DNA sequence: CGGCGGCTTGATTCGAGTCAAGAACCGTGG
DNA sequence: CCACGGTTCTTGACTCGAATCAAGCCGCCG
């Protein structure tokens, strides 16, 4: 079997290669070994499930092209999108590591998708043979987890406008990382609603606001970002959590008005109004931890 | 070095051992090797940070006793708790796997805590030597991730009452899993608020409702669950995502009124009112995917 | 042309947040 | 043993963001 690496250019395997490399798999031997185990599966079209909820079918799934989303449902059918996935992403590592647990998760195609699969036993074998591959996949999982956390922070604590703005920023950044530089994001307002934990109607109104602010394009139904700067500013977007060493420079902290001089303030700042709200004013804790050291 | 496994009974290492075993580390050799690398660190008292936000200090942290929480902050200081942690849990695996990325995450002690640490290089060495340990830790991360997802689903899509109920159920189940069988949960209303993405005031009112329903104890400030059944019912709690094979039987799906006959309904159900809301009615997609297969 | 999916709008309701006090409780120290 | 000070919990009044309900519209695809 000749080197797939050399043979079939970036067309199909490109994104996966890039992803694996960015996760720390650098030897061509390993990359080639992985590619050799990947089988192409029939594509999935927009709207269909790539990974159905329920038991794992014995293989891991890789998104080779297109956009997908990882989602779960409430008992009433209500959907929550946990994260979007792009070319090169593994769709269902959870099922590989904890096969029993995550029956309540599924992956749906948001655009038509190309899918690759790799048998779980092949994967295990590969990991056994190349420990660094195991680490890379662990990293991939962690990266996804850090997306979950970020989303949780935003859904739990941000108003609609910044929540949506952040979501859009994240998508722009991640698309860029896989070479999609168009300012247009191929999501429907419903997708956004399900990801942001908002109703469609309210997403729509939020969009109107974003358009009014000249951040989103005013014409056409597509979601087209015309002012990334302001968008990132609005969302206080810091792409650091996405762990993309590459072309990330300009996605760094762009606070508009907010303070936050150093990263996260440390305890013992100049105490101010010490009212008891949630845990909002860090001051609280700051003061607290100063005093509590007894 | 004699076997710590044999020597220092369950007092200190017990929870960690139990955790590792539940993650699939079964050989005593491996367990012993791990324990031998763990150093005891000064405890942390209620309110202090166990893991400060920012760069990793070169070691991984294990919670040996007490309750902690993994949290992040918005720029305005607003806190979101991502997950609670119990004895035996690793606090900061993220920093081990993706050291650069997750500066925006920290761990705080919710009760006084006992802490163990293990140098990153020791950990790497151990993983290299015992691949199954690497897998176990990967599993641990995934488990945490599945907690994030569940929380995201609830925060994004559930009203306060069930959100809080679910949160409480999760804590009960997880405490049980580490041998804490008391019906009392040592959290403050503020902690709950930060975890549920609600304001303290509203948490308080939700509590009043839960008490009125005779689900929470009426007297005393502590959060004491007097009717787990109803609580779980209210929350439609299914502990499956926690991956606890043990005493989990009674935490299974306990739907009160809701339908959901089989797990997650499959496509092609009897179509009903096909209005376009979010993606609420699964019917939508059901119908969709039936039709879209062209 | 018809029909459906996705986008818009307006009216209305309601859950949850904010503000502002006050009460209960707990650990501490006299 | 009690008084003090600070968290934590409660309550009430009021506001506001977001959901819901209900149409209507637009553009695409068969």
Short mmCIF file of N, CA and C in Angstrom, two decimals, chain A residues 17-129:
data_model
loop_
_atom_site.label_atom_id
_atom_site.label_comp_id
_atom_site.label_asym_id
_atom_site.label_seq_id
_atom_site.Cartn_x
_atom_site.Cartn_y
_atom_site.Cartn_z
N UNK A 17 -5.37 15.72 7.85
CA UNK A 17 -3.94 15.81 8.05
C UNK A 17 -3.59 17.05 8.84
N UNK A 18 -4.13 18.14 8.38
CA UNK A 18 -3.85 19.41 9.03
C UNK A 18 -4.23 19.34 10.51
N UNK A 19 -5.39 18.77 10.74
CA UNK A 19 -5.88 18.66 12.11
C UNK A 19 -4.94 17.81 12.96
N UNK A 20 -4.59 16.65 12.44
CA UNK A 20 -3.71 15.76 13.20
C UNK A 20 -2.38 16.42 13.48
N UNK A 21 -1.89 17.12 12.49
CA UNK A 21 -0.61 17.80 12.69
C UNK A 21 -0.74 18.83 13.79
N UNK A 22 -1.83 19.58 13.73
CA UNK A 22 -1.99 20.64 14.73
C UNK A 22 -2.18 20.06 16.12
N UNK A 23 -2.51 18.78 16.17
CA UNK A 23 -2.68 18.13 17.47
C UNK A 23 -1.39 17.48 17.94
N UNK A 24 -0.38 17.57 17.09
CA UNK A 24 0.92 17.07 17.53
C UNK A 24 1.36 15.75 16.91
N UNK A 25 0.63 15.27 15.94
CA UNK A 25 1.09 14.07 15.24
C UNK A 25 1.96 14.55 14.10
N UNK A 26 3.25 14.37 14.22
CA UNK A 26 4.09 14.96 13.19
C UNK A 26 4.75 13.98 12.25
N UNK A 27 4.97 12.75 12.70
CA UNK A 27 5.69 11.85 11.82
C UNK A 27 4.80 11.37 10.68
N UNK A 28 5.38 11.37 9.48
CA UNK A 28 4.63 10.94 8.31
C UNK A 28 4.21 9.48 8.42
N UNK A 29 5.04 8.72 9.10
CA UNK A 29 4.70 7.31 9.28
C UNK A 29 3.35 7.18 9.96
N UNK A 30 3.22 7.92 11.03
CA UNK A 30 1.97 7.84 11.78
C UNK A 30 0.79 8.35 10.97
N UNK A 31 0.99 9.50 10.36
CA UNK A 31 -0.09 10.08 9.56
C UNK A 31 -0.53 9.08 8.49
N UNK A 32 0.45 8.49 7.87
CA UNK A 32 0.14 7.56 6.81
C UNK A 32 -0.61 6.35 7.35
N UNK A 33 -0.17 5.89 8.50
CA UNK A 33 -0.83 4.74 9.12
C UNK A 33 -2.30 5.04 9.37
N UNK A 34 -2.55 6.24 9.84
CA UNK A 34 -3.94 6.61 10.11
C UNK A 34 -4.74 6.65 8.81
N UNK A 35 -4.22 7.37 7.85
CA UNK A 35 -4.96 7.51 6.60
C UNK A 35 -5.28 6.16 5.99
N UNK A 36 -4.36 5.23 6.16
CA UNK A 36 -4.57 3.93 5.56
C UNK A 36 -5.73 3.16 6.17
N UNK A 37 -6.10 3.54 7.36
CA UNK A 37 -7.21 2.83 8.00
C UNK A 37 -8.55 3.51 7.74
N UNK A 38 -8.49 4.66 7.14
CA UNK A 38 -9.73 5.37 6.95
C UNK A 38 -10.47 4.91 5.71
N UNK A 39 -11.75 4.65 5.90
CA UNK A 39 -12.56 4.25 4.76
C UNK A 39 -13.55 5.38 4.46
N UNK A 40 -13.85 5.50 3.21
CA UNK A 40 -14.79 6.53 2.84
C UNK A 40 -16.19 5.98 2.98
N UNK A 41 -17.04 6.74 3.56
CA UNK A 41 -18.42 6.31 3.71
C UNK A 41 -19.29 7.17 2.82
N UNK A 42 -20.46 6.71 2.53
CA UNK A 42 -21.39 7.50 1.73
C UNK A 42 -21.59 8.85 2.39
N UNK A 43 -21.63 9.89 1.61
CA UNK A 43 -21.83 11.23 2.16
C UNK A 43 -23.19 11.35 2.82
N UNK A 44 -23.34 12.42 3.56
CA UNK A 44 -24.61 12.66 4.23
C UNK A 44 -25.08 14.01 3.76
N UNK A 45 -26.36 14.11 3.52
CA UNK A 45 -26.81 15.41 3.05
C UNK A 45 -27.45 16.22 4.16
N UNK A 46 -27.36 17.48 3.93
CA UNK A 46 -27.94 18.48 4.81
C UNK A 46 -29.18 18.00 5.56
N UNK A 47 -29.12 18.05 6.86
CA UNK A 47 -30.29 17.71 7.64
C UNK A 47 -30.28 16.29 8.20
N UNK A 48 -29.55 15.41 7.53
CA UNK A 48 -29.51 14.04 8.02
C UNK A 48 -28.54 13.88 9.17
N UNK A 49 -28.71 12.79 9.92
CA UNK A 49 -27.77 12.49 10.99
C UNK A 49 -26.55 11.78 10.44
N UNK A 50 -25.40 12.25 10.86
CA UNK A 50 -24.16 11.58 10.49
C UNK A 50 -23.90 10.48 11.51
N UNK A 51 -24.11 10.83 12.75
CA UNK A 51 -24.02 9.84 13.82
C UNK A 51 -25.36 9.88 14.53
N UNK A 52 -26.06 8.78 14.49
CA UNK A 52 -27.39 8.73 15.11
C UNK A 52 -27.25 8.61 16.61
N UNK A 53 -28.23 9.09 17.35
CA UNK A 53 -28.17 8.93 18.79
C UNK A 53 -28.27 7.44 19.10
N UNK A 54 -27.63 7.03 20.17
CA UNK A 54 -27.72 5.63 20.53
C UNK A 54 -26.37 4.95 20.49
N UNK A 55 -26.39 3.67 20.54
CA UNK A 55 -25.17 2.90 20.63
C UNK A 55 -24.24 3.14 19.45
N UNK A 56 -22.97 3.01 19.75
CA UNK A 56 -21.96 3.20 18.72
C UNK A 56 -21.93 2.03 17.75
N UNK A 57 -21.77 2.32 16.47
CA UNK A 57 -21.78 1.29 15.45
C UNK A 57 -20.43 0.63 15.23
N UNK A 58 -19.51 0.78 16.16
CA UNK A 58 -18.25 0.07 16.03
C UNK A 58 -17.16 0.79 15.28
N UNK A 59 -17.44 1.98 14.84
CA UNK A 59 -16.37 2.72 14.19
C UNK A 59 -16.43 4.19 14.61
N UNK A 60 -15.33 4.85 14.43
CA UNK A 60 -15.31 6.28 14.68
C UNK A 60 -15.56 6.98 13.36
N UNK A 61 -16.07 8.19 13.45
CA UNK A 61 -16.45 8.92 12.26
C UNK A 61 -15.64 10.20 12.15
N UNK A 62 -15.18 10.48 10.96
CA UNK A 62 -14.44 11.71 10.74
C UNK A 62 -15.17 12.53 9.69
N UNK A 63 -15.30 13.79 9.97
CA UNK A 63 -15.92 14.67 9.00
C UNK A 63 -14.85 15.09 8.01
N UNK A 64 -14.96 14.69 6.77
CA UNK A 64 -13.93 15.02 5.80
C UNK A 64 -14.22 16.34 5.09
N UNK A 65 -15.50 16.62 4.93
CA UNK A 65 -15.85 17.88 4.31
C UNK A 65 -17.27 18.27 4.68
N UNK A 66 -17.50 19.55 4.81
CA UNK A 66 -18.83 20.03 5.16
C UNK A 66 -18.86 20.56 6.59
N UNK A 67 -20.06 20.91 7.02
CA UNK A 67 -20.24 21.41 8.38
C UNK A 67 -21.27 20.53 9.08
N UNK A 68 -20.96 20.18 10.30
CA UNK A 68 -21.88 19.34 11.06
C UNK A 68 -22.07 19.92 12.44
N UNK A 69 -22.99 19.37 13.19
CA UNK A 69 -23.14 19.81 14.56
C UNK A 69 -23.39 18.65 15.50
N UNK A 70 -22.81 18.78 16.66
CA UNK A 70 -23.00 17.79 17.71
C UNK A 70 -24.15 18.31 18.54
N UNK A 71 -25.16 17.50 18.77
CA UNK A 71 -26.31 18.02 19.49
C UNK A 71 -26.94 16.99 20.40
N UNK A 72 -27.80 17.46 21.26
CA UNK A 72 -28.57 16.59 22.12
C UNK A 72 -29.97 17.10 22.16
N UNK A 73 -30.85 16.27 22.68
CA UNK A 73 -32.24 16.70 22.75
C UNK A 73 -32.80 16.52 24.14
N UNK A 74 -33.73 17.40 24.44
CA UNK A 74 -34.48 17.25 25.67
C UNK A 74 -35.57 16.23 25.38
N UNK A 75 -36.20 15.77 26.42
CA UNK A 75 -37.25 14.78 26.21
C UNK A 75 -38.37 15.32 25.34
N UNK A 76 -38.60 16.61 25.39
CA UNK A 76 -39.68 17.17 24.60
C UNK A 76 -39.28 17.41 23.15
N UNK A 77 -38.07 17.02 22.81
CA UNK A 77 -37.64 17.14 21.43
C UNK A 77 -36.80 18.38 21.16
N UNK A 78 -36.84 19.29 22.09
CA UNK A 78 -36.05 20.51 22.00
C UNK A 78 -34.57 20.18 21.77
N UNK A 79 -33.96 20.88 20.85
CA UNK A 79 -32.58 20.56 20.52
C UNK A 79 -31.59 21.57 21.08
N UNK A 80 -30.47 21.09 21.52
CA UNK A 80 -29.37 21.98 21.90
C UNK A 80 -28.14 21.55 21.11
N UNK A 81 -27.57 22.47 20.39
CA UNK A 81 -26.34 22.16 19.67
C UNK A 81 -25.17 22.43 20.59
N UNK A 82 -24.33 21.42 20.77
CA UNK A 82 -23.19 21.57 21.68
C UNK A 82 -22.01 22.23 20.98
N UNK A 83 -21.81 21.85 19.75
CA UNK A 83 -20.69 22.42 19.01
C UNK A 83 -20.85 22.14 17.53
N UNK A 84 -20.21 22.98 16.74
CA UNK A 84 -20.20 22.73 15.31
C UNK A 84 -18.92 22.00 14.98
N UNK A 85 -18.93 21.28 13.89
CA UNK A 85 -17.74 20.53 13.50
C UNK A 85 -17.39 20.85 12.06
N UNK A 86 -16.08 20.86 11.80
CA UNK A 86 -15.62 21.19 10.46
C UNK A 86 -14.71 20.10 9.91
N UNK A 87 -14.31 20.27 8.66
CA UNK A 87 -13.48 19.27 8.01
C UNK A 87 -12.29 18.88 8.89
N UNK A 88 -12.09 17.61 9.04
CA UNK A 88 -10.97 17.13 9.81
C UNK A 88 -11.35 16.77 11.24
N UNK A 89 -12.50 17.22 11.68
CA UNK A 89 -12.91 16.92 13.05
C UNK A 89 -13.42 15.49 13.20
N UNK A 90 -13.11 14.91 14.34
CA UNK A 90 -13.70 13.63 14.67
C UNK A 90 -15.09 13.89 15.24
N UNK A 91 -16.05 13.14 14.79
CA UNK A 91 -17.42 13.42 15.20
C UNK A 91 -17.77 12.76 16.52
N UNK A 92 -17.25 11.59 16.75
CA UNK A 92 -17.76 10.81 17.86
C UNK A 92 -16.69 10.11 18.68
N UNK A 93 -15.70 10.85 19.06
CA UNK A 93 -14.67 10.25 19.90
C UNK A 93 -15.26 9.79 21.23
N UNK A 94 -16.25 10.50 21.71
CA UNK A 94 -16.90 10.10 22.97
C UNK A 94 -17.30 8.64 22.93
N UNK A 95 -17.90 8.27 21.82
CA UNK A 95 -18.37 6.89 21.74
C UNK A 95 -17.21 5.90 21.72
N UNK A 96 -16.08 6.36 21.29
CA UNK A 96 -14.95 5.45 21.28
C UNK A 96 -14.41 5.25 22.69
N UNK A 97 -14.36 6.32 23.45
CA UNK A 97 -13.77 6.24 24.77
C UNK A 97 -14.75 5.78 25.84
N UNK A 98 -15.97 6.21 25.71
CA UNK A 98 -17.00 5.82 26.68
C UNK A 98 -18.21 5.29 25.92
N UNK A 99 -18.07 4.13 25.34
CA UNK A 99 -19.09 3.64 24.43
C UNK A 99 -20.47 3.55 25.07
N UNK A 100 -20.53 3.24 26.33
CA UNK A 100 -21.83 3.00 26.96
C UNK A 100 -22.58 4.29 27.22
N UNK A 101 -21.85 5.30 27.56
CA UNK A 101 -22.44 6.48 28.15
C UNK A 101 -23.28 7.36 27.26
N UNK A 102 -22.68 7.84 26.22
CA UNK A 102 -23.25 8.99 25.54
C UNK A 102 -24.29 8.70 24.48
N UNK A 103 -25.32 8.02 24.91
CA UNK A 103 -26.34 7.72 23.93
C UNK A 103 -27.16 8.94 23.57
N UNK A 104 -27.05 9.95 24.39
CA UNK A 104 -27.92 11.10 24.15
C UNK A 104 -27.27 12.15 23.27
N UNK A 105 -26.27 11.75 22.53
CA UNK A 105 -25.58 12.70 21.68
C UNK A 105 -25.67 12.22 20.24
N UNK A 106 -25.80 13.14 19.34
CA UNK A 106 -25.82 12.76 17.93
C UNK A 106 -25.14 13.85 17.12
N UNK A 107 -24.85 13.55 15.88
CA UNK A 107 -24.23 14.53 15.00
C UNK A 107 -25.07 14.65 13.75
N UNK A 108 -25.39 15.86 13.37
CA UNK A 108 -26.19 16.07 12.17
C UNK A 108 -25.41 16.89 11.15
N UNK A 109 -25.70 16.66 9.90
CA UNK A 109 -25.06 17.41 8.84
C UNK A 109 -25.78 18.74 8.65
N UNK A 110 -25.01 19.80 8.64
CA UNK A 110 -25.61 21.12 8.48
C UNK A 110 -25.53 21.55 7.02
N UNK A 111 -24.46 21.10 6.37
CA UNK A 111 -24.40 21.18 4.92
C UNK A 111 -24.18 19.74 4.46
N UNK A 112 -24.21 19.50 3.18
CA UNK A 112 -23.89 18.16 2.72
C UNK A 112 -22.46 17.84 3.17
N UNK A 113 -22.23 16.61 3.57
CA UNK A 113 -20.93 16.27 4.15
C UNK A 113 -20.30 15.05 3.51
N UNK A 114 -18.97 15.04 3.53
CA UNK A 114 -18.24 13.83 3.18
C UNK A 114 -17.74 13.19 4.47
N UNK A 115 -17.89 11.90 4.56
CA UNK A 115 -17.61 11.21 5.81
C UNK A 115 -16.56 10.13 5.65
N UNK A 116 -15.66 10.04 6.60
CA UNK A 116 -14.73 8.93 6.64
C UNK A 116 -14.98 8.15 7.91
N UNK A 117 -14.66 6.88 7.90
CA UNK A 117 -14.80 6.13 9.15
C UNK A 117 -13.54 5.32 9.41
N UNK A 118 -13.39 4.96 10.64
CA UNK A 118 -12.26 4.12 11.01
C UNK A 118 -12.74 3.19 12.10
N UNK A 119 -12.52 1.91 11.90
CA UNK A 119 -13.02 0.92 12.86
C UNK A 119 -12.40 1.16 14.23
N UNK A 120 -13.20 0.95 15.23
CA UNK A 120 -12.69 1.15 16.58
C UNK A 120 -11.48 0.26 16.85
N UNK A 121 -11.52 -0.94 16.36
CA UNK A 121 -10.38 -1.79 16.66
C UNK A 121 -9.13 -1.35 15.90
N UNK A 122 -9.31 -0.82 14.73
CA UNK A 122 -8.17 -0.24 14.02
C UNK A 122 -7.61 0.93 14.81
N UNK A 123 -8.51 1.72 15.30
CA UNK A 123 -8.10 2.90 16.04
C UNK A 123 -7.32 2.49 17.29
N UNK A 124 -7.86 1.53 18.00
CA UNK A 124 -7.18 1.05 19.20
C UNK A 124 -5.78 0.57 18.88
N UNK A 125 -5.72 -0.18 17.80
CA UNK A 125 -4.45 -0.73 17.37
C UNK A 125 -3.46 0.39 17.05
N UNK A 126 -3.94 1.36 16.33
CA UNK A 126 -3.09 2.50 15.97
C UNK A 126 -2.59 3.22 17.22
N UNK A 127 -3.50 3.41 18.15
CA UNK A 127 -3.12 4.13 19.36
C UNK A 127 -2.09 3.33 20.15
N UNK A 128 -2.30 2.02 20.16
CA UNK A 128 -1.35 1.17 20.88
C UNK A 128 0.02 1.27 20.23
N UNK A 129 0.01 1.32 18.91
CA UNK A 129 1.28 1.34 18.19
C UNK A 129 1.94 2.72 18.25
#
